Coordinates of N, CA and C and ligand atoms in Angstrom, one line a residue:
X12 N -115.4 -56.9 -42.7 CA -115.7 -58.0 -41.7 C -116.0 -59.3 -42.4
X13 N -116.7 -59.3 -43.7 CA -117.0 -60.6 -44.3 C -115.6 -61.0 -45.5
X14 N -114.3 -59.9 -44.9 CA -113.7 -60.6 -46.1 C -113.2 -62.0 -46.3
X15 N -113.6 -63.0 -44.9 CA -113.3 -64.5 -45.5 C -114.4 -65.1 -46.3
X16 N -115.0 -64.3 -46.5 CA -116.2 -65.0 -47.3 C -116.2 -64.8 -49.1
X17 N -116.4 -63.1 -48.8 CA -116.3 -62.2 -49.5 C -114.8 -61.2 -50.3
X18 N -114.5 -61.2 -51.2 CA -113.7 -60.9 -51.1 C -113.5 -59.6 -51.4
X19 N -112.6 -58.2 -51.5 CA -113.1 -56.8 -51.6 C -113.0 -56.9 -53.1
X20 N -112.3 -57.2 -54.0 CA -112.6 -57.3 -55.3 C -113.7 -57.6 -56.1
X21 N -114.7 -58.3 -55.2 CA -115.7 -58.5 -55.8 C -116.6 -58.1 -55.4
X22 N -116.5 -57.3 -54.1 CA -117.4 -56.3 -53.6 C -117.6 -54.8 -54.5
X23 N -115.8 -54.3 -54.4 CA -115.8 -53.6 -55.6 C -116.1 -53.1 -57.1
X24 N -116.5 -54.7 -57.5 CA -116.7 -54.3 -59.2 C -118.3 -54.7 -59.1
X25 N -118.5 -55.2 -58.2 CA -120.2 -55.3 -58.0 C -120.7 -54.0 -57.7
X26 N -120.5 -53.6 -56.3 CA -121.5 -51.9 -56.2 C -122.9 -52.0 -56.0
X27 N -123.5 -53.3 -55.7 CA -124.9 -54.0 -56.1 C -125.5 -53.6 -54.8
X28 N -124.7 -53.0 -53.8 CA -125.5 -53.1 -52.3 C -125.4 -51.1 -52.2
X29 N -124.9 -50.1 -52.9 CA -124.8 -49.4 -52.8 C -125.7 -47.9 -54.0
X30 N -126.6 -49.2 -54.4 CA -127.3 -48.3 -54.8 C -128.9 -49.2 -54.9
X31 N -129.7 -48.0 -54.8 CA -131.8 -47.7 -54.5 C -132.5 -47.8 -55.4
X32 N -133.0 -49.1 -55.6 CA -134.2 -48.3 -56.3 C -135.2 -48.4 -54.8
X33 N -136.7 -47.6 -55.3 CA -137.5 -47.1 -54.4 C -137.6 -48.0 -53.5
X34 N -137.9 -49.3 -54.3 CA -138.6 -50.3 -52.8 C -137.3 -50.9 -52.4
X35 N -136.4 -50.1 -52.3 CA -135.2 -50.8 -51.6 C -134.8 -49.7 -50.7
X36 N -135.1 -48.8 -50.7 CA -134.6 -47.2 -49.6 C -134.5 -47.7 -48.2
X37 N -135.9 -48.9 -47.5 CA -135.5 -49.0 -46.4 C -134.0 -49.6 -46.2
X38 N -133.5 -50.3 -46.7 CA -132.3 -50.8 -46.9 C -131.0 -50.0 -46.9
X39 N -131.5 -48.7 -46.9 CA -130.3 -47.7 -47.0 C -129.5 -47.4 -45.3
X40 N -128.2 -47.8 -45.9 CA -127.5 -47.6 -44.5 C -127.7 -46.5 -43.5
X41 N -127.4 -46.3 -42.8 CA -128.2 -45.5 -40.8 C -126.7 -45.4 -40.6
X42 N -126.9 -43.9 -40.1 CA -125.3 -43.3 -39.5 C -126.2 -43.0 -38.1
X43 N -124.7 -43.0 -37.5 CA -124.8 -42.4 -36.5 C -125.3 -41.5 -35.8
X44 N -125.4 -40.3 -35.0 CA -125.7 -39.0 -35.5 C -124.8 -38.2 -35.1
X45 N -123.6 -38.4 -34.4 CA -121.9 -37.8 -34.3 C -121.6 -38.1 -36.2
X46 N -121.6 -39.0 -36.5 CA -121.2 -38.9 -37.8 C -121.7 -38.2 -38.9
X47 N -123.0 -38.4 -38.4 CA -124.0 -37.7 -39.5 C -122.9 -35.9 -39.4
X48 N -122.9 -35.8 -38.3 CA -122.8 -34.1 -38.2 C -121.2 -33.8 -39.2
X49 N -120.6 -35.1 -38.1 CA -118.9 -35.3 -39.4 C -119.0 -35.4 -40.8
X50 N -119.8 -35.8 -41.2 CA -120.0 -36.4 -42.9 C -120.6 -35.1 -43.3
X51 N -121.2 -34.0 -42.5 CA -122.2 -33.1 -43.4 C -121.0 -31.8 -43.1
X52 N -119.5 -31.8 -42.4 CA -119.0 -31.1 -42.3 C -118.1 -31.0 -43.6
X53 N -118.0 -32.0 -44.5 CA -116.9 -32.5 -45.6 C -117.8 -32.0 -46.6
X54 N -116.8 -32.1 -47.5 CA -117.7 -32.0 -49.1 C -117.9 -33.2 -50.3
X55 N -118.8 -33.5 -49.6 CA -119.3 -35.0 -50.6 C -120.2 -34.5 -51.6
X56 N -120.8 -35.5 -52.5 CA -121.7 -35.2 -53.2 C -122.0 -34.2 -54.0
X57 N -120.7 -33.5 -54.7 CA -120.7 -32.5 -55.6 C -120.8 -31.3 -54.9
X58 N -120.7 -30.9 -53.7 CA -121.0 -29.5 -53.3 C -122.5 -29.1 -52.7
X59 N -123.6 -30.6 -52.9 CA -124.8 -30.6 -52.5 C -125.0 -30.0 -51.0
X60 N -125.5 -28.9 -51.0 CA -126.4 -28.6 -49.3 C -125.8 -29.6 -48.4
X61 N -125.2 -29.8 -47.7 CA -124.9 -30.3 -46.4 C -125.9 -31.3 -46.1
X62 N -126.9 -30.2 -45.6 CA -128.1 -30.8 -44.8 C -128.6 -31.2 -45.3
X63 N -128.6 -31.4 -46.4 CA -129.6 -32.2 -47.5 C -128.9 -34.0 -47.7
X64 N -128.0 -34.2 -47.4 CA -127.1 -35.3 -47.1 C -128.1 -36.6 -46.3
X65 N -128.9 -35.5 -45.4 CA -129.4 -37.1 -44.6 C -131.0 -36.2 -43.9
X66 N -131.6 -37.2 -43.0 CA -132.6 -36.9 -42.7 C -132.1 -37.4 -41.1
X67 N -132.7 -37.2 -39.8 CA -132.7 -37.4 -39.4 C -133.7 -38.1 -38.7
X68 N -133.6 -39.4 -38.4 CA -135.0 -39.8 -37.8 C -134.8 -40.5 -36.2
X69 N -135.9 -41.0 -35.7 CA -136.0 -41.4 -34.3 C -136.7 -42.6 -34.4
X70 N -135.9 -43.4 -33.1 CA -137.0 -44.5 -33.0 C -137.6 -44.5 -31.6
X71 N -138.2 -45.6 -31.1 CA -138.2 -45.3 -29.3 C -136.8 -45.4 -28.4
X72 N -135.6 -45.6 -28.8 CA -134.3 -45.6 -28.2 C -133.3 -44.7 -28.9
X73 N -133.7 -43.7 -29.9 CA -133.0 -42.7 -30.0 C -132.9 -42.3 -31.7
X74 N -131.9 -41.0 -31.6 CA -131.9 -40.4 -32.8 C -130.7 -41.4 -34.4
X75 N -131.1 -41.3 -35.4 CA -130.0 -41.4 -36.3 C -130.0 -41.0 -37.6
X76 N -129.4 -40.9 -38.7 CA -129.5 -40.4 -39.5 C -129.6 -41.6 -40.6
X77 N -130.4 -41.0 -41.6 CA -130.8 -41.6 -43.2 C -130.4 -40.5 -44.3
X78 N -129.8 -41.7 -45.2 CA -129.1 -41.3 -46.3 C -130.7 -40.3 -47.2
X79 N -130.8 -39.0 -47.8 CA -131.8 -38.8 -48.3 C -132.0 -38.8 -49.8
X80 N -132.6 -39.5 -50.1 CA -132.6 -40.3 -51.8 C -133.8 -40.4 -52.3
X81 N -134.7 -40.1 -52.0 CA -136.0 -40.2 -52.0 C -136.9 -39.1 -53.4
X82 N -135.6 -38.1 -53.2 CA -135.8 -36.9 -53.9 C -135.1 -37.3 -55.3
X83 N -134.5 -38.3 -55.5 CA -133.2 -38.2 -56.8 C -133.6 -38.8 -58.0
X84 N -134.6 -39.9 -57.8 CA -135.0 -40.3 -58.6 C -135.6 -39.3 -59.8
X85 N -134.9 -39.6 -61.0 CA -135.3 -38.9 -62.6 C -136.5 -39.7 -63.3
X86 N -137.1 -40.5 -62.8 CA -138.3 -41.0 -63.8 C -138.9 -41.9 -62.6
X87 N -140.2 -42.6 -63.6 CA -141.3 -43.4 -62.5 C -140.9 -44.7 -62.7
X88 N -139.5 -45.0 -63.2 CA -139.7 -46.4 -63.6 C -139.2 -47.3 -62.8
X89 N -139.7 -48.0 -61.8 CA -139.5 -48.6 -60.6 C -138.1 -49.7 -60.5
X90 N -137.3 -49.1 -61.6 CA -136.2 -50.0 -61.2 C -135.0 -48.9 -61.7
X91 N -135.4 -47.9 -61.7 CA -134.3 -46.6 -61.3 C -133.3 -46.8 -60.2
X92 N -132.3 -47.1 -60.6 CA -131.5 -47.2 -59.2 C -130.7 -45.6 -58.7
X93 N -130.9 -45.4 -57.6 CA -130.1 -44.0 -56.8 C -128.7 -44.6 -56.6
X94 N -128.0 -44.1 -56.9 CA -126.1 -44.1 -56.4 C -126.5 -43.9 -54.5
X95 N -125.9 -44.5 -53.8 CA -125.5 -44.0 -52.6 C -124.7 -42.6 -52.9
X96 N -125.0 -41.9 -51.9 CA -124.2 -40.3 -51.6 C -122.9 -40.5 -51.7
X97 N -122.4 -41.3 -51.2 CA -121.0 -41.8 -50.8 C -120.0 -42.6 -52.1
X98 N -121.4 -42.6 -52.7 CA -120.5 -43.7 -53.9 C -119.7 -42.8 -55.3
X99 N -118.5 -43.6 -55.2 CA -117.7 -43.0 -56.4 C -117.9 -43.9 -57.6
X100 N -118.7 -43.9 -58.3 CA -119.2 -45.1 -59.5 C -117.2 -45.5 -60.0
X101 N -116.7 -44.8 -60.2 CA -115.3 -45.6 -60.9 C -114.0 -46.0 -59.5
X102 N -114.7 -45.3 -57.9 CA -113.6 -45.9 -56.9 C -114.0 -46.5 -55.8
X103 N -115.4 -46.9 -56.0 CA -116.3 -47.0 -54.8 C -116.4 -46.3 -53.8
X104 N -116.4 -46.6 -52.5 CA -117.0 -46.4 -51.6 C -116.4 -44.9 -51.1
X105 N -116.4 -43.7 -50.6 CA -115.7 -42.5 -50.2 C -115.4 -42.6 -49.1
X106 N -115.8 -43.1 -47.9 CA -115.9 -43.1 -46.8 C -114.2 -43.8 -45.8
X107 N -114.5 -43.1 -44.9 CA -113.2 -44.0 -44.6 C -113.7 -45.1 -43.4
X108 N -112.8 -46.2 -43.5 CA -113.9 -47.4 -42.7 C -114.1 -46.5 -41.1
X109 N -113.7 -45.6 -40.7 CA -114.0 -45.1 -39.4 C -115.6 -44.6 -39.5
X110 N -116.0 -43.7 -40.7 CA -117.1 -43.1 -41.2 C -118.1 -44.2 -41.8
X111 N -118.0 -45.3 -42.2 CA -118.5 -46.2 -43.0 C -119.8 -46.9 -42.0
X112 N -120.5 -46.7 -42.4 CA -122.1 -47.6 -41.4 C -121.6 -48.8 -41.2
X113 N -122.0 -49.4 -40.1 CA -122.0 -50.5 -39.6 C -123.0 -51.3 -40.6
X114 N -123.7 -51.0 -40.8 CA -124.7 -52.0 -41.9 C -124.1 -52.5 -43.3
X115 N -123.4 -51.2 -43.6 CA -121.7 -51.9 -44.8 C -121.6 -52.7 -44.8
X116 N -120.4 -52.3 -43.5 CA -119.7 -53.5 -43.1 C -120.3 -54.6 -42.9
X117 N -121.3 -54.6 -42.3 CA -121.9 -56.3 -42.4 C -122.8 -56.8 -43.4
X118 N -122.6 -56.1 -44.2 CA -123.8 -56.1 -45.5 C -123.3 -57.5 -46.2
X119 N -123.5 -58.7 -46.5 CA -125.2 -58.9 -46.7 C -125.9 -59.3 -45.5
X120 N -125.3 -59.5 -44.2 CA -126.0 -59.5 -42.9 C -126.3 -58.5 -42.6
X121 N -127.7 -59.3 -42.2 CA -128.7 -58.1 -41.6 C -128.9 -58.6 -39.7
X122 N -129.4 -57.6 -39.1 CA -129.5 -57.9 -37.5 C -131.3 -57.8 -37.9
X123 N -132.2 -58.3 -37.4 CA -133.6 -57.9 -37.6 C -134.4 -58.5 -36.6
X124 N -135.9 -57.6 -36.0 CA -136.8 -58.0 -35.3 C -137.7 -59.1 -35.9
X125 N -138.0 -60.5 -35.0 CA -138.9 -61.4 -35.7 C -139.2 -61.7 -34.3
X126 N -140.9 -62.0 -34.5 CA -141.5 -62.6 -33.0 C -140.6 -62.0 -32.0
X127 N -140.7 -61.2 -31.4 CA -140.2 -61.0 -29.8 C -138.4 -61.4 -29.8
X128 N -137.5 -61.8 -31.1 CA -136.6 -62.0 -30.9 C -135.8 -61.0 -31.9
X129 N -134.6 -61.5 -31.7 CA -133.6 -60.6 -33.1 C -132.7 -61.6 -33.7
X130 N -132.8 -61.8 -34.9 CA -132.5 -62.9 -35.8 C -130.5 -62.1 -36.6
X131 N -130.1 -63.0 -36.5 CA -129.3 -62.2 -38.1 C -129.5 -63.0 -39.3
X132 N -129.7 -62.7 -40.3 CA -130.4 -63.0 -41.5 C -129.5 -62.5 -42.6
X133 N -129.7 -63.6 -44.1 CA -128.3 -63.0 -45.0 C -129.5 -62.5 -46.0
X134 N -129.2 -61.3 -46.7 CA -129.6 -60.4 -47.4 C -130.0 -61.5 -48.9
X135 N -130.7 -62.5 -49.1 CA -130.6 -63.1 -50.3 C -130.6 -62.9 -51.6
X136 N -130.0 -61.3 -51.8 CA -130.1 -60.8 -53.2 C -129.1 -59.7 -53.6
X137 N -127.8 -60.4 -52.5 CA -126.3 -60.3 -52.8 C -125.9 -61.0 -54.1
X138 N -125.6 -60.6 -55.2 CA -125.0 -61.7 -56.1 C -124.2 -62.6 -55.8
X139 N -122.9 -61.7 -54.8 CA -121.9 -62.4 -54.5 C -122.1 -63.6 -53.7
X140 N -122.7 -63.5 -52.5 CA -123.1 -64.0 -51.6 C -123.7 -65.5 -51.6
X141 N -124.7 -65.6 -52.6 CA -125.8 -66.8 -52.8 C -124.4 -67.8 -53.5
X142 N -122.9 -67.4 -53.3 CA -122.6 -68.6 -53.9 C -121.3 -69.5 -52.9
X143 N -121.8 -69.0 -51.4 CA -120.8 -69.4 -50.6 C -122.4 -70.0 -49.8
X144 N -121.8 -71.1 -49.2 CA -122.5 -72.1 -48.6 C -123.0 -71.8 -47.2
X145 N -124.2 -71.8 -47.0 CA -124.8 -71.5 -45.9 C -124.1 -72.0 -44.7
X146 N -124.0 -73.1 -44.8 CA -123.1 -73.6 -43.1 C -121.9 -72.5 -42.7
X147 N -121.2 -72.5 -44.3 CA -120.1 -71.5 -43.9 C -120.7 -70.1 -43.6
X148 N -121.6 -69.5 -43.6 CA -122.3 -68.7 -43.4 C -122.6 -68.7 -41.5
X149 N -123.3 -69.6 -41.7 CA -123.7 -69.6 -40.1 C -122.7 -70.1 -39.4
X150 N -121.6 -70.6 -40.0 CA -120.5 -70.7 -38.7 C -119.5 -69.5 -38.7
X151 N -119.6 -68.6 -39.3 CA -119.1 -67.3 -39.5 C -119.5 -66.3 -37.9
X152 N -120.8 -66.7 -38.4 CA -121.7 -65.9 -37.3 C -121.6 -66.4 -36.2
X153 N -121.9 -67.3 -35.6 CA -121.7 -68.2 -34.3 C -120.4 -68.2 -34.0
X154 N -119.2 -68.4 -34.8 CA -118.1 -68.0 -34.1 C -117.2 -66.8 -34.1
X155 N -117.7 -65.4 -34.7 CA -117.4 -64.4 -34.5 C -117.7 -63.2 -35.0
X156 N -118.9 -63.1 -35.9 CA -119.4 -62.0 -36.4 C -121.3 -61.7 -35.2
X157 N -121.0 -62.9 -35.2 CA -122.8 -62.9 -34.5 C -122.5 -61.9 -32.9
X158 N -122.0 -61.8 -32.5 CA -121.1 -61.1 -31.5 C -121.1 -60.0 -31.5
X159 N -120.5 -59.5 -32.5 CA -120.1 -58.1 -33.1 C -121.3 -57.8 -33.1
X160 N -121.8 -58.2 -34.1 CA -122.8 -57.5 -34.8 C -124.5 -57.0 -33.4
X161 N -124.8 -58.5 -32.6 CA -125.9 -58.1 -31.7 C -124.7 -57.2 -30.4
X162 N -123.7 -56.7 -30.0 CA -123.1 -56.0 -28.9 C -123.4 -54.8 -30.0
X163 N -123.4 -54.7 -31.0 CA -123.2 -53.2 -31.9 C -124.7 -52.5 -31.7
X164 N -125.7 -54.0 -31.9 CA -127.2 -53.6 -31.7 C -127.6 -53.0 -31.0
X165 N -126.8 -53.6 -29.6 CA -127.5 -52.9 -28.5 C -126.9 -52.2 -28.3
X166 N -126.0 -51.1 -28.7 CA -125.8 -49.7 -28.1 C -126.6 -48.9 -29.6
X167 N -127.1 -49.2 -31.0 CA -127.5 -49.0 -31.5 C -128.8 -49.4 -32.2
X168 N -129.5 -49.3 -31.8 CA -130.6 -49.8 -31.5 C -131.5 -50.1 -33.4
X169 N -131.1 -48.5 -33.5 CA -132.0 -48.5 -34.9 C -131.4 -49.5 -36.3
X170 N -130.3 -50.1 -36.0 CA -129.7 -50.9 -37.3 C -130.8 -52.3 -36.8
X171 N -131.3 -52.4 -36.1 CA -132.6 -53.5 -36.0 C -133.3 -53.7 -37.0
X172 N -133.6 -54.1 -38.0 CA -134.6 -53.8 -39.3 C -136.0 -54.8 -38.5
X173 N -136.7 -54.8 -39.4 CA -137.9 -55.2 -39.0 C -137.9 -57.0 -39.8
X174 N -138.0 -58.1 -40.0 CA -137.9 -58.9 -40.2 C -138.5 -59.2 -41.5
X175 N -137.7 -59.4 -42.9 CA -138.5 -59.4 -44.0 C -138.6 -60.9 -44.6
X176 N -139.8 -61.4 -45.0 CA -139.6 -63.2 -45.1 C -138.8 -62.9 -46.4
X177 N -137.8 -64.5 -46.5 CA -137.3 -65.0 -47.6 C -136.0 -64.7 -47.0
X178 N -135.7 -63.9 -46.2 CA -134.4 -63.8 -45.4 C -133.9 -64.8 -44.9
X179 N -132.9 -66.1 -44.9 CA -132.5 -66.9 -44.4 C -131.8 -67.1 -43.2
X180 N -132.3 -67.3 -41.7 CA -131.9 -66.9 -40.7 C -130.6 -67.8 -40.2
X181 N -129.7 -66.6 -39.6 CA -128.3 -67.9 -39.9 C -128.1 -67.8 -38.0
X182 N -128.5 -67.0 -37.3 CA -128.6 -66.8 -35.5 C -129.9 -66.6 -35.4
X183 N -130.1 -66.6 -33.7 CA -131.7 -66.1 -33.4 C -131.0 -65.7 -31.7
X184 N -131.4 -64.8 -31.5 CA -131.4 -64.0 -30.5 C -132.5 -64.1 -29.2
X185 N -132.4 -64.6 -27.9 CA -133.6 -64.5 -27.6 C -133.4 -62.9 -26.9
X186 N -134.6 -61.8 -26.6 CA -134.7 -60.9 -25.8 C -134.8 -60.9 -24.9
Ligands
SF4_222 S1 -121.7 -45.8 -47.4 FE1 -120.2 -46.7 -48.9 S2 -120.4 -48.9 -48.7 FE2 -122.2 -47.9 -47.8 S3 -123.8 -47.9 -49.4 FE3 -122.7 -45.9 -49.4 S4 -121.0 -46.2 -50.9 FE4 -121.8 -48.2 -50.4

């Protein structure tokens, strides 16, 4: 969705959004929970448990699933990064864009709650990202991604993040 910005070659040799350390988990992309059940029917992740693939959680407008990573980490040292489940370190991403989170795809845009509204906000610690110009940024949004992204919100409620400062707000949503 951002390849006029972005391009996939540079998405690809980066990989920077596809893996965890701890204080980045909330960040981890949200499936659906039709997909969740598709994704846990395949064999990803070396033959790992199925169900061990995701967690399921709820908010006040419904069910979805989380990547479960929480467990993977091999040491305490707070900048251990986790692989996404999905991730092939030498071909990226496994998924096919049907299967692929919405939050991906929009990634370094985020949809998020601030004051009583819902903002979309650029992820400021995209490498790639911080070097294409904000206007071009917010006119991206305003004339065809900002669209997509709040119609997608509202039938899915939980890609809402909660509003984190330092986020640079490029729409604002009233409720
Ligand atoms: S689902 Fe694909 S694009 Fe998304 S974090 Fe995982 S590997 Fe990266």
């Amino acid at each position: 969705m951002l390849s006029k910005v972005l391009k996939k070659e540079t998405c690809a040799d980066c990989k920077f959004c596809c893996s965890f350390r701890r204080q980045s988990l909330w960040e981890t992309p949200l499936f659906p929970v039709d997909i969740v059940e598709k994704l846990r029917k395949k064999d990803y992740n070396g033959g790992k448990d199925k169900n061990e693939l995701f967690v399921i959680e709820k908010d006040k407008k419904g069910s979805y699933g989380r990547m479960k990573l929480d467990n993977q980490y091999k040491t305490n040292n707070p900048d251990e990064e986790v692989p996404c489940s999905f991730l092939d370190l030498k071909k990226g991403c496994m998924l096919s864009d049907e299967d692929k989170p919405f939050d991906c795809k929009i990634w370094p845009l985020r949809i998020m709650e601030k004051d009583n509204q819902w903002v979309i906000a650029l992820t400021p610690t995209c490498p790639a990202i911080n070097k294409v110009d904000i206007e071009t940024m917010k006119a991206l949004v305003d004339n065809e991604l900002g669209q997509i992204i709040y119609d997608y919100a509202k039938n899915n409620h939980f890609i809402v993040k909660k509003y984190k400062e330092g986020f640079p707000i490029l729409k604002t949503y009233d409720l």
